[in-house]
């Protein structure tokens, strides 16, 4: 075990009042996020096919959710197999606030995110104080309990949940306030903005004091604790941020599809999707989850569309094969060979970690 004074984070935060000396991972990464965002925003001006735009929205949605999940496993080092419960809380809260109180989804999504963050504290507070697989077991147990309860509950305290039938978002016509549009382009721009915010938040985490502490905890929990760092406290903060982002994603899902039910938004399938996309793309990096989503989300749609009728669940088999190959040959994710290629081409600064 290394001595406490040997703990080093891969990237130290810049001193207050100083500009970061981080051309490769600081301004360069933020500049790349801005450039990618501007390029993505222009896509609907070129692509007008509704199906293609819909597919792009789905891919970017999964990229956003995988990026939110990456806060927990990639930086905290804890495996969450029930992260979909935070999406479910956000989705149901957004729809219920809209239908019951007439609250705009623009406000309902942050409220749903805050409720998801509160639930994450309930889940994480006791389990982060333990060692071993307790957090992973607790997340999947909580998610399944919530899913089963919602699927078998019609009303609670006068609030309609409609059980397994789910909730439908009432149509208000073309309305910015209601986050309802006749075309796909406005939804595409919304999810691009959410993904850009999530990528920026990931970059901030890597360069913040919180990220420094999380890297130390993930590297050696005992050594970090001996330096006065509270593992449970900082892991809980990261989990709350991740849950907040996931809850907002659940709210967007409900508004985009105009429907929400427990099986899809709280089920284990969504949790597995988020985890696999982040792990295969490259967990603990800024662009790894995005890369994983760009690969796996279209692959899942293709297998469902062409083989779903005769070979139901084939996409899960494909996921498993890709995961095994990634673990064997790309343990650091698809981002590792891409980073090496960019470095050889001189497009990535020394030590650049994106």
Tab-separated table of C-alpha atoms in Angstrom:
chain	number	residue	atom	x	y	z
A	1	UNK	CA	0.000	0.000	0.000
A	2	UNK	CA	1.435	3.425	-0.922
A	3	UNK	CA	2.272	5.902	1.797
A	4	UNK	CA	-0.274	8.715	2.288
A	5	UNK	CA	2.181	11.268	0.917
A	6	UNK	CA	2.475	9.250	-2.318
A	7	UNK	CA	-1.154	9.752	-3.348
A	8	UNK	CA	-1.351	11.822	-6.483
A	9	UNK	CA	-4.311	12.623	-8.688
A	10	UNK	CA	-3.718	12.439	-12.412
A	11	UNK	CA	-4.634	16.119	-12.801
A	12	UNK	CA	-4.374	18.635	-10.010
A	13	UNK	CA	-6.863	21.524	-9.945
A	14	UNK	CA	-5.382	24.892	-10.804
A	15	UNK	CA	-4.576	27.213	-7.947
A	16	UNK	CA	-7.229	29.877	-7.222
A	17	UNK	CA	-6.824	32.974	-9.330
A	18	UNK	CA	-4.554	31.164	-11.800
A	19	UNK	CA	-5.232	30.107	-15.287
A	20	UNK	CA	-4.941	26.328	-15.758
A	21	UNK	CA	-1.700	25.140	-17.395
A	22	UNK	CA	-3.696	22.492	-19.123
A	23	UNK	CA	-3.794	23.095	-22.816
A	24	UNK	CA	-4.466	19.446	-23.502
A	25	UNK	CA	-7.187	18.747	-20.963
A	26	UNK	CA	-8.402	22.164	-19.897
A	27	UNK	CA	-9.167	24.767	-22.520
A	28	UNK	CA	-8.662	22.189	-25.267
A	29	UNK	CA	-11.380	19.902	-23.914
A	30	UNK	CA	-13.823	22.744	-23.305
A	31	UNK	CA	-13.077	24.096	-26.758
A	32	UNK	CA	-13.724	20.652	-28.248
A	33	UNK	CA	-17.044	20.399	-26.373
A	34	UNK	CA	-18.059	23.826	-27.705
A	35	UNK	CA	-17.022	22.921	-31.260
A	36	UNK	CA	-18.881	19.599	-31.150
A	37	UNK	CA	-21.965	21.334	-29.746
A	38	UNK	CA	-22.020	23.950	-32.502
A	39	UNK	CA	-21.555	21.285	-35.171
A	40	UNK	CA	-24.305	19.135	-33.656
A	41	UNK	CA	-26.685	22.089	-33.412
A	42	UNK	CA	-26.385	22.611	-37.169
A	43	UNK	CA	-27.358	19.021	-38.028
A	44	UNK	CA	-31.151	19.638	-38.362
A	45	UNK	CA	-30.371	22.298	-40.959
A	46	UNK	CA	-28.870	19.574	-43.139
A	47	UNK	CA	-30.781	16.445	-42.080
A	48	UNK	CA	-34.536	16.911	-42.397
A	49	UNK	CA	-35.612	13.270	-42.295
A	50	UNK	CA	-37.770	12.808	-39.185
A	51	UNK	CA	-36.651	9.209	-38.557
A	52	UNK	CA	-32.952	10.103	-38.704
A	53	UNK	CA	-33.444	13.016	-36.317
A	54	UNK	CA	-35.401	10.754	-33.979
A	55	UNK	CA	-32.555	8.228	-34.040
A	56	UNK	CA	-30.005	10.962	-33.302
A	57	UNK	CA	-32.084	12.139	-30.341
A	58	UNK	CA	-32.165	8.605	-28.931
A	59	UNK	CA	-28.395	8.232	-29.319
A	60	UNK	CA	-27.721	11.581	-27.634
A	61	UNK	CA	-30.202	10.752	-24.865
A	62	UNK	CA	-28.290	7.562	-24.050
A	63	UNK	CA	-25.010	9.469	-24.271
A	64	UNK	CA	-26.353	11.939	-21.718
A	65	UNK	CA	-27.565	9.187	-19.382
A	66	UNK	CA	-24.277	7.269	-19.670
A	67	UNK	CA	-22.375	10.467	-18.882
A	68	UNK	CA	-24.491	10.953	-15.764
A	69	UNK	CA	-23.860	7.327	-14.733
A	70	UNK	CA	-20.125	7.861	-15.304
A	71	UNK	CA	-20.010	10.212	-12.292
A	72	UNK	CA	-20.617	7.241	-10.011
A	73	UNK	CA	-18.638	4.365	-11.500
A	74	UNK	CA	-16.041	6.275	-13.469
A	75	UNK	CA	-14.984	8.654	-10.695
A	76	UNK	CA	-16.458	7.268	-7.481
A	77	UNK	CA	-15.538	3.693	-8.366
A	78	UNK	CA	-18.907	2.272	-7.295
A	79	UNK	CA	-21.049	0.124	-9.604
A	80	UNK	CA	-24.693	1.198	-9.846
A	81	UNK	CA	-27.040	-1.377	-11.379
A	82	UNK	CA	-30.234	0.477	-10.417
A	83	UNK	CA	-29.525	3.970	-11.726
A	84	UNK	CA	-32.761	3.907	-13.716
A	85	UNK	CA	-34.715	4.589	-10.514
A	86	UNK	CA	-33.420	8.161	-10.609
A	87	UNK	CA	-34.625	8.511	-14.199
A	88	UNK	CA	-38.001	7.142	-13.152
A	89	UNK	CA	-38.318	9.610	-10.291
A	90	UNK	CA	-37.477	12.491	-12.640
A	91	UNK	CA	-39.822	11.310	-15.381
A	92	UNK	CA	-42.822	10.656	-13.162
A	93	UNK	CA	-42.313	13.883	-11.202
A	94	UNK	CA	-42.123	15.972	-14.390
A	95	UNK	CA	-45.320	14.460	-15.815
A	96	UNK	CA	-47.277	14.637	-12.541
A	97	UNK	CA	-46.293	18.245	-11.909
A	98	UNK	CA	-47.347	19.099	-15.460
A	99	UNK	CA	-50.688	17.270	-15.369
A	100	UNK	CA	-51.579	18.015	-11.748
A	101	UNK	CA	-50.291	21.536	-11.175
A	102	UNK	CA	-49.718	22.764	-14.718
A	103	UNK	CA	-46.039	23.307	-13.956
A	104	UNK	CA	-43.900	23.728	-17.060
A	105	UNK	CA	-41.541	20.809	-17.755
A	106	UNK	CA	-38.698	23.346	-17.838
A	107	UNK	CA	-39.289	23.659	-14.081
A	108	UNK	CA	-40.558	20.128	-13.540
A	109	UNK	CA	-37.354	18.496	-14.795
A	110	UNK	CA	-35.089	20.255	-12.229
A	111	UNK	CA	-37.613	19.446	-9.493
A	112	UNK	CA	-37.558	15.800	-10.571
A	113	UNK	CA	-33.763	15.939	-10.537
A	114	UNK	CA	-33.778	17.269	-6.979
A	115	UNK	CA	-36.134	14.475	-5.876
A	116	UNK	CA	-33.814	11.946	-7.510
A	117	UNK	CA	-30.837	13.496	-5.703
A	118	UNK	CA	-32.735	13.217	-2.399
A	119	UNK	CA	-33.401	9.531	-3.075
A	120	UNK	CA	-29.712	9.036	-3.868
A	121	UNK	CA	-28.811	10.361	-0.417
A	122	UNK	CA	-31.223	7.857	1.154
A	123	UNK	CA	-29.609	5.031	-0.831
A	124	UNK	CA	-25.994	6.145	-0.571
A	125	UNK	CA	-25.746	7.369	3.017
A	126	UNK	CA	-25.788	3.928	4.686
A	127	UNK	CA	-24.109	1.966	1.875
A	128	UNK	CA	-21.098	4.239	1.235
A	129	UNK	CA	-20.012	3.609	4.806
A	130	UNK	CA	-19.632	-0.081	4.011
A	131	UNK	CA	-17.127	-1.891	1.815
A	132	UNK	CA	-17.667	-4.447	-0.871
A	133	UNK	CA	-20.599	-4.851	-3.279
A	134	UNK	CA	-23.217	-3.390	-0.923
A	135	UNK	CA	-23.832	-0.255	-3.003
A	136	UNK	CA	-24.438	-2.236	-6.213
A	137	UNK	CA	-26.803	-4.632	-4.414
A	138	UNK	CA	-28.640	-1.763	-2.725
A	139	UNK	CA	-29.188	0.164	-5.963
A	140	UNK	CA	-30.689	-2.767	-7.834
A	141	UNK	CA	-32.826	-3.696	-4.813
A	142	UNK	CA	-34.194	-0.143	-4.459
A	143	UNK	CA	-34.815	0.143	-8.206
A	144	UNK	CA	-36.716	-3.134	-8.345
A	145	UNK	CA	-38.771	-2.277	-5.261
A	146	UNK	CA	-39.756	1.086	-6.763
A	147	UNK	CA	-40.546	-0.474	-10.144
A	148	UNK	CA	-42.735	-3.221	-8.676
A	149	UNK	CA	-44.501	-0.736	-6.387
A	150	UNK	CA	-45.244	1.708	-9.219
A	151	UNK	CA	-46.421	-1.065	-11.560
A	152	UNK	CA	-48.909	-2.275	-8.959
A	153	UNK	CA	-50.161	1.083	-7.686
A	154	UNK	CA	-52.987	3.018	-9.331
A	155	UNK	CA	-53.080	5.968	-6.938
A	156	UNK	CA	-51.113	7.096	-3.897
A	157	UNK	CA	-52.391	9.939	-1.709
A	158	UNK	CA	-54.745	10.874	-4.526
A	159	UNK	CA	-51.912	11.065	-7.075
A	160	UNK	CA	-52.590	8.856	-10.134
A	161	UNK	CA	-49.750	6.538	-11.142
A	162	UNK	CA	-51.892	4.245	-13.344
A	163	UNK	CA	-49.846	1.191	-12.426
A	164	UNK	CA	-48.307	-0.741	-15.322
A	165	UNK	CA	-50.249	1.358	-17.851
A	166	UNK	CA	-48.071	4.364	-17.057
A	167	UNK	CA	-48.760	8.052	-17.594
A	168	UNK	CA	-49.464	9.885	-20.817
A	169	UNK	CA	-48.429	13.501	-21.258
A	170	UNK	CA	-51.505	15.525	-22.313
A	171	UNK	CA	-51.079	17.296	-25.634
A	172	UNK	CA	-50.966	21.085	-25.617
A	173	UNK	CA	-50.044	21.578	-29.253
A	174	UNK	CA	-46.940	23.481	-30.345
A	175	UNK	CA	-45.800	25.044	-27.069
A	176	UNK	CA	-42.343	26.032	-25.888
A	177	UNK	CA	-43.549	26.374	-22.289
A	178	UNK	CA	-45.009	22.842	-22.363
A	179	UNK	CA	-41.895	21.477	-24.137
A	180	UNK	CA	-44.076	20.112	-26.921
A	181	UNK	CA	-43.214	20.510	-30.585
A	182	UNK	CA	-44.591	19.102	-33.809
A	183	UNK	CA	-41.141	18.499	-35.281
A	184	UNK	CA	-38.080	16.661	-34.014
A	185	UNK	CA	-35.544	19.476	-34.380
A	186	UNK	CA	-36.441	21.360	-31.142
A	187	UNK	CA	-36.129	18.154	-29.087
A	188	UNK	CA	-32.795	17.498	-30.768
A	189	UNK	CA	-31.491	20.930	-29.780
A	190	UNK	CA	-32.657	20.410	-26.185
A	191	UNK	CA	-30.837	17.088	-25.802
A	192	UNK	CA	-27.702	18.518	-27.441
A	193	UNK	CA	-27.749	21.293	-24.819
A	194	UNK	CA	-28.228	18.783	-21.992
A	195	UNK	CA	-25.378	16.601	-23.266
A	196	UNK	CA	-23.059	19.611	-23.636
A	197	UNK	CA	-23.855	20.567	-20.029
A	198	UNK	CA	-23.164	17.007	-18.840
A	199	UNK	CA	-19.813	16.869	-20.672
A	200	UNK	CA	-18.852	20.242	-19.203
A	201	UNK	CA	-19.841	19.042	-15.729
A	202	UNK	CA	-17.619	15.978	-16.213
A	203	UNK	CA	-14.687	18.194	-17.201
A	204	UNK	CA	-15.352	20.350	-14.127
A	205	UNK	CA	-15.364	17.264	-11.910
A	206	UNK	CA	-11.972	16.186	-13.250
A	207	UNK	CA	-10.458	19.602	-12.456
A	208	UNK	CA	-12.205	20.338	-9.151
A	209	UNK	CA	-11.265	19.594	-5.564
A	210	UNK	CA	-14.128	17.086	-5.465
A	211	UNK	CA	-12.621	15.222	-8.410
A	212	UNK	CA	-9.180	15.277	-6.758
A	213	UNK	CA	-10.629	13.681	-3.618
A	214	UNK	CA	-12.602	11.088	-5.586
A	215	UNK	CA	-9.497	10.012	-7.511
A	216	UNK	CA	-7.622	9.631	-4.232
A	217	UNK	CA	-10.470	7.591	-2.714
A	218	UNK	CA	-10.745	5.387	-5.775
A	219	UNK	CA	-6.978	4.847	-5.824
A	220	UNK	CA	-6.599	3.953	-2.136
A	221	UNK	CA	-9.490	4.491	0.247
A	222	UNK	CA	-7.460	3.854	3.418
A	223	UNK	CA	-4.665	6.221	2.434
A	224	UNK	CA	-7.154	8.948	1.468
A	225	UNK	CA	-9.010	8.530	4.742
A	226	UNK	CA	-5.754	8.824	6.670
A	227	UNK	CA	-5.274	12.250	5.080
A	228	UNK	CA	-8.605	13.447	6.449
A	229	UNK	CA	-10.707	12.830	3.334
A	230	UNK	CA	-14.152	11.419	4.142
A	231	UNK	CA	-14.908	8.778	1.480
A	232	UNK	CA	-18.614	8.532	2.328
A	233	UNK	CA	-19.128	12.293	2.182
A	234	UNK	CA	-17.510	12.962	-1.180
A	235	UNK	CA	-18.878	9.823	-2.808
A	236	UNK	CA	-22.350	10.886	-1.679
A	237	UNK	CA	-21.912	14.331	-3.237
A	238	UNK	CA	-20.898	12.776	-6.577
A	239	UNK	CA	-23.844	10.361	-6.425
A	240	UNK	CA	-26.279	13.218	-5.748
A	241	UNK	CA	-24.954	15.143	-8.771
A	242	UNK	CA	-25.254	12.020	-10.914
A	243	UNK	CA	-28.804	11.343	-9.710
A	244	UNK	CA	-29.814	14.966	-10.356
A	245	UNK	CA	-28.576	14.750	-13.947
A	246	UNK	CA	-30.242	11.356	-14.442
A	247	UNK	CA	-33.545	12.699	-13.076
A	248	UNK	CA	-33.467	15.539	-15.605
A	249	UNK	CA	-32.818	12.960	-18.327
A	250	UNK	CA	-35.875	11.012	-17.185
A	251	UNK	CA	-37.955	14.179	-17.442
A	252	UNK	CA	-36.753	14.781	-21.000
A	253	UNK	CA	-37.576	11.165	-21.888
A	254	UNK	CA	-41.150	11.627	-20.667
A	255	UNK	CA	-41.646	14.839	-22.633
A	256	UNK	CA	-40.054	13.530	-25.809
A	257	UNK	CA	-41.987	10.254	-25.947
A	258	UNK	CA	-44.996	11.861	-24.203
A	259	UNK	CA	-45.378	8.720	-22.152
A	260	UNK	CA	-43.712	7.179	-19.129
A	261	UNK	CA	-44.048	3.765	-17.511
A	262	UNK	CA	-42.161	1.858	-14.845
A	263	UNK	CA	-41.002	-1.032	-17.011
A	264	UNK	CA	-38.955	1.117	-19.364
A	265	UNK	CA	-37.918	4.091	-17.245
A	266	UNK	CA	-37.276	2.268	-13.950
A	267	UNK	CA	-36.465	-1.209	-15.256
A	268	UNK	CA	-33.040	-2.778	-15.118
A	269	UNK	CA	-32.635	-2.577	-18.914
A	270	UNK	CA	-32.054	1.179	-18.822
A	271	UNK	CA	-29.555	0.807	-15.978
A	272	UNK	CA	-27.632	-1.817	-17.966
A	273	UNK	CA	-27.671	0.394	-21.063
A	274	UNK	CA	-26.152	3.308	-19.140
A	275	UNK	CA	-23.513	1.106	-17.519
A	276	UNK	CA	-22.433	-0.721	-20.676
A	277	UNK	CA	-22.188	2.432	-22.776
A	278	UNK	CA	-20.000	4.097	-20.174
A	279	UNK	CA	-17.803	1.047	-19.542
A	280	UNK	CA	-17.313	0.117	-23.201
A	281	UNK	CA	-16.733	3.721	-24.232
A	282	UNK	CA	-14.318	4.414	-21.392
A	283	UNK	CA	-15.397	5.166	-17.840
A	284	UNK	CA	-13.698	7.917	-15.915
A	285	UNK	CA	-13.229	10.027	-19.059
A	286	UNK	CA	-15.127	12.968	-20.515
A	287	UNK	CA	-15.952	11.549	-23.942
A	288	UNK	CA	-15.929	7.802	-23.216
A	289	UNK	CA	-19.689	7.484	-22.478
A	290	UNK	CA	-20.492	9.500	-25.611
A	291	UNK	CA	-18.350	7.153	-27.698
A	292	UNK	CA	-20.013	4.093	-26.156
A	293	UNK	CA	-23.503	5.461	-26.842
A	294	UNK	CA	-22.651	6.288	-30.472
A	295	UNK	CA	-21.620	2.637	-30.941
A	296	UNK	CA	-24.178	0.737	-28.871
A	297	UNK	CA	-27.417	2.745	-29.217
A	298	UNK	CA	-27.664	2.374	-33.035
A	299	UNK	CA	-26.574	-1.253	-32.744
A	300	UNK	CA	-29.415	-1.943	-30.310
A	301	UNK	CA	-31.961	-0.263	-32.606
A	302	UNK	CA	-30.735	-2.250	-35.632
A	303	UNK	CA	-30.929	-5.599	-33.841
A	304	UNK	CA	-34.355	-4.790	-32.386
A	305	UNK	CA	-35.702	-3.610	-35.730
A	306	UNK	CA	-34.418	-6.433	-37.934
A	307	UNK	CA	-34.286	-9.382	-35.545
A	308	UNK	CA	-36.567	-8.408	-32.664
A	309	UNK	CA	-39.559	-10.292	-34.036
A	310	UNK	CA	-37.921	-13.706	-34.361
A	311	UNK	CA	-34.997	-13.383	-31.946
A	312	UNK	CA	-36.261	-11.247	-29.093
A	313	UNK	CA	-33.505	-10.021	-26.786
A	314	UNK	CA	-30.730	-10.489	-29.338
A	315	UNK	CA	-29.383	-7.014	-28.621
A	316	UNK	CA	-28.602	-8.130	-25.060
A	317	UNK	CA	-26.555	-11.020	-26.473
A	318	UNK	CA	-24.720	-8.592	-28.764
A	319	UNK	CA	-24.115	-6.295	-25.777
A	320	UNK	CA	-22.632	-9.202	-23.852
A	321	UNK	CA	-20.296	-10.184	-26.680
A	322	UNK	CA	-19.098	-6.596	-27.117
A	323	UNK	CA	-18.591	-6.256	-23.374
A	324	UNK	CA	-16.488	-9.437	-23.233
A	325	UNK	CA	-14.362	-8.283	-26.159
A	326	UNK	CA	-13.951	-4.846	-24.581
A	327	UNK	CA	-12.880	-6.331	-21.251
A	328	UNK	CA	-10.385	-8.658	-22.921
A	329	UNK	CA	-8.858	-6.319	-25.492
A	330	UNK	CA	-9.831	-2.774	-24.450
A	331	UNK	CA	-9.995	-2.731	-20.632
A	332	UNK	CA	-9.803	1.088	-20.645
A	333	UNK	CA	-12.577	1.409	-23.198
A	334	UNK	CA	-12.768	2.500	-26.813
A	335	UNK	CA	-11.510	5.946	-25.829
A	336	UNK	CA	-7.990	4.568	-25.140
A	337	UNK	CA	-6.999	3.673	-28.742
A	338	UNK	CA	-8.715	6.823	-30.001
A	339	UNK	CA	-6.710	8.928	-27.539
A	340	UNK	CA	-3.491	7.224	-28.659
A	341	UNK	CA	-4.307	7.920	-32.313
A	342	UNK	CA	-5.029	11.595	-31.613
A	343	UNK	CA	-1.784	11.873	-29.656
A	344	UNK	CA	0.212	10.396	-32.550
A	345	UNK	CA	-1.428	12.856	-34.924
A	346	UNK	CA	-0.485	15.715	-32.604
A	347	UNK	CA	-4.141	16.604	-31.930
A	348	UNK	CA	-3.941	15.806	-28.223
A	349	UNK	CA	-1.544	17.429	-25.778
A	350	UNK	CA	0.851	15.374	-23.718
A	351	UNK	CA	-0.967	13.690	-20.894
A	352	UNK	CA	-4.280	14.664	-22.454
A	353	UNK	CA	-7.100	12.677	-20.900
A	354	UNK	CA	-10.423	13.186	-22.545
